[in-house]
Coordinates of N, CA and C in Angstrom, one line a residue:
X1 N -12.7 -7.3 -21.6 CA -11.7 -7.1 -20.9 C -10.0 -7.2 -21.1
X2 N -9.4 -5.9 -21.1 CA -8.2 -6.9 -21.3 C -7.2 -5.1 -20.1
X3 N -6.3 -6.4 -19.8 CA -5.5 -5.0 -19.1 C -3.7 -5.1 -18.7
X4 N -3.5 -4.0 -19.4 CA -2.3 -3.5 -19.7 C -1.3 -3.0 -18.2
X5 N -0.1 -3.5 -17.6 CA 0.3 -3.5 -16.4 C 1.4 -2.5 -16.2
X6 N 1.1 -1.4 -16.1 CA 2.3 -0.6 -15.5 C 2.4 -0.1 -14.5
X7 N 3.7 0.1 -13.9 CA 3.9 0.1 -12.7 C 4.2 1.7 -12.1
X8 N 3.6 2.2 -11.6 CA 3.9 3.3 -10.8 C 5.6 4.0 -10.5
X9 N 5.9 2.8 -10.2 CA 7.2 3.2 -9.2 C 8.0 1.7 -9.3
X10 N 8.4 1.3 -10.6 CA 9.1 0.2 -11.2 C 8.6 -1.4 -10.4
X11 N 7.3 -1.2 -9.9 CA 7.1 -2.4 -9.3 C 7.6 -4.0 -10.7
X12 N 6.6 -5.0 -10.1 CA 7.1 -5.9 -10.7 C 5.6 -7.1 -11.6
X13 N 4.3 -6.6 -11.1 CA 3.2 -7.2 -10.9 C 3.1 -7.4 -11.9
X14 N 2.1 -8.4 -12.7 CA 2.2 -8.9 -13.8 C 0.4 -8.9 -14.0
X15 N 0.1 -8.7 -15.8 CA -1.8 -8.6 -15.5 C -2.5 -9.4 -14.9
X16 N -2.4 -11.1 -14.3 CA -2.4 -11.7 -13.9 C -2.1 -11.9 -11.8
X17 N -2.1 -10.7 -11.7 CA -2.0 -10.5 -10.3 C -3.3 -8.9 -9.8
X18 N -3.6 -9.2 -11.1 CA -5.1 -8.5 -10.8 C -6.5 -8.9 -11.1
X19 N -7.6 -8.8 -9.9 CA -8.3 -9.3 -10.6 C -9.6 -8.8 -10.9
X20 N -10.3 -8.7 -12.2 CA -10.7 -8.2 -12.8 C -12.5 -8.3 -12.8
X21 N -13.1 -7.6 -13.0 CA -14.6 -7.6 -13.1 C -15.5 -7.4 -14.1
X22 N -16.8 -7.6 -14.2 CA -18.0 -7.4 -15.1 C -19.0 -7.2 -14.0
X23 N -19.4 -6.4 -13.6 CA -20.6 -6.1 -12.4 C -20.6 -7.1 -11.7
X24 N -18.9 -6.8 -11.0 CA -18.9 -8.0 -9.3 C -18.8 -9.1 -9.7
X25 N -18.5 -10.0 -11.6 CA -18.5 -11.1 -11.1 C -16.8 -11.1 -12.1
X26 N -15.9 -12.3 -11.6 CA -14.6 -12.2 -12.4 C -14.9 -12.8 -13.6
X27 N -13.8 -12.1 -14.2 CA -13.4 -11.7 -15.6 C -11.8 -12.4 -16.1
X28 N -11.5 -13.2 -17.6 CA -10.1 -12.9 -17.1 C -9.9 -11.7 -18.9
X29 N -8.4 -11.3 -18.5 CA -7.9 -10.0 -19.5 C -8.0 -11.1 -20.2
X30 N -8.2 -10.3 -21.9 CA -8.4 -10.5 -23.4 C -9.2 -11.8 -23.5
X31 N -9.9 -12.5 -22.6 CA -11.0 -13.1 -22.9 C -12.4 -12.8 -22.8
X32 N -13.1 -13.2 -24.3 CA -14.4 -12.3 -24.3 C -15.8 -13.3 -23.2
X33 N -16.0 -12.0 -23.0 CA -17.3 -12.6 -21.9 C -18.4 -12.4 -22.5
X34 N -19.7 -13.0 -22.7 CA -21.3 -12.5 -23.3 C -22.0 -12.3 -21.8
X35 N -22.4 -10.7 -22.2 CA -23.3 -10.5 -21.5 C -24.4 -10.2 -21.3
X36 N -25.4 -9.6 -20.8 CA -26.5 -8.6 -21.4 C -26.8 -7.5 -21.9
X37 N -27.7 -7.2 -23.0 CA -28.1 -6.0 -23.1 C -28.6 -5.4 -22.1
X38 N -27.8 -3.8 -22.1 CA -27.9 -2.9 -21.3 C -26.5 -1.9 -20.6
X39 N -26.8 -1.1 -19.4 CA -25.6 -0.9 -18.9 C -25.0 -2.0 -17.8
X40 N -22.9 -1.6 -18.2 CA -22.5 -2.8 -16.9 C -21.5 -1.9 -16.8
X41 N -20.9 -2.8 -15.6 CA -19.2 -1.3 -15.1 C -18.3 -2.6 -15.5
X42 N -17.0 -2.3 -15.2 CA -16.0 -3.0 -15.4 C -14.8 -2.4 -14.1
X43 N -14.9 -3.5 -13.4 CA -13.4 -3.1 -12.8 C -12.2 -4.0 -12.2
X44 N -11.2 -3.6 -11.0 CA -10.4 -4.5 -10.6 C -10.1 -4.2 -9.6
X45 N -8.9 -4.7 -8.9 CA -8.5 -4.8 -7.4 C -7.6 -3.7 -7.7
X46 N -7.5 -3.1 -6.5 CA -6.3 -2.1 -6.2 C -5.2 -2.9 -5.9
X47 N -3.9 -2.2 -6.1 CA -2.5 -2.8 -5.8 C -1.9 -1.6 -5.2
X48 N -1.4 -1.3 -4.2 CA -0.2 -0.4 -4.1 C 0.8 0.1 -4.5
X49 N 1.1 0.7 -5.3 CA 2.2 1.2 -6.2 C 1.8 0.9 -7.2
X50 N 0.3 1.1 -7.9 CA 0.1 0.9 -9.2 C -1.2 1.9 -9.1
X51 N -1.6 2.5 -10.4 CA -2.6 3.4 -10.5 C -3.5 2.9 -11.8
X52 N -4.8 2.5 -11.3 CA -5.7 1.6 -12.4 C -6.5 2.8 -12.9
X53 N -6.7 2.1 -14.3 CA -7.2 3.5 -15.6 C -7.8 2.4 -16.4
X54 N -9.5 3.0 -16.2 CA -9.9 2.5 -17.5 C -10.6 3.3 -18.3
X55 N -10.8 2.4 -20.4 CA -10.6 3.3 -21.4 C -11.6 2.5 -22.3
X56 N -10.9 3.0 -23.8 CA -11.6 2.0 -24.8 C -13.0 2.1 -24.8
X57 N -13.4 1.1 -24.5 CA -15.2 1.4 -24.8 C -15.6 1.5 -23.6
X58 N -14.9 2.0 -23.1 CA -15.7 2.1 -21.1 C -15.1 3.5 -20.8
X59 N -16.3 4.0 -20.2 CA -15.9 5.4 -19.4 C -14.7 5.2 -18.4
X60 N -14.1 6.2 -17.8 CA -13.5 6.3 -17.0 C -14.0 5.6 -15.2
X61 N -15.6 5.8 -15.0 CA -15.3 4.9 -14.2 C -15.9 3.6 -14.2
X62 N -15.7 3.1 -15.7 CA -15.6 1.6 -15.8 C -17.3 1.1 -16.7
X63 N -17.9 1.9 -16.5 CA -19.3 2.3 -16.9 C -19.4 1.7 -19.2
X64 N -20.5 1.0 -19.5 CA -20.2 1.0 -20.4 C -21.8 0.3 -21.3
X65 N -22.4 0.8 -22.4 CA -23.5 0.5 -22.8 C -23.5 -0.8 -23.5
X66 N -24.0 -1.9 -23.5 CA -24.3 -2.7 -24.7 C -25.5 -3.0 -25.2
X67 N -25.7 -2.6 -26.9 CA -27.0 -3.2 -27.8 C -26.1 -4.3 -27.6
X68 N -27.5 -5.4 -28.8 CA -27.9 -6.5 -29.5 C -26.7 -6.4 -30.3
X69 N -25.5 -7.6 -30.2 CA -24.7 -8.0 -31.2 C -23.6 -7.1 -30.4
X70 N -22.9 -5.8 -29.7 CA -22.4 -5.2 -29.1 C -20.9 -6.2 -29.2
X71 N -19.6 -5.6 -29.5 CA -18.8 -6.1 -29.0 C -17.7 -5.2 -28.4
X72 N -17.3 -4.9 -27.4 CA -16.2 -3.6 -26.7 C -15.1 -4.4 -25.8
X73 N -14.4 -3.9 -25.9 CA -13.3 -3.8 -25.4 C -13.1 -1.9 -24.4
X74 N -12.1 -2.6 -23.3 CA -12.7 -1.8 -22.1 C -10.7 -1.8 -21.4

């Protein structure tokens, strides 16, 4: 999971200011995480003045389905 920070109103937050999660377990932006086959959900903490957007290999609601050997980036 990777996080790109884009403030709505000139904010100064950086990627490290947002906690990232896979199935409610903390993960780190840009670091590969091994998990199980099946459906998983990625998410992040919200911060006033910023709008979270999930994309890449995940749907807008943060879900993705992994098969054996998959490598996906959201």
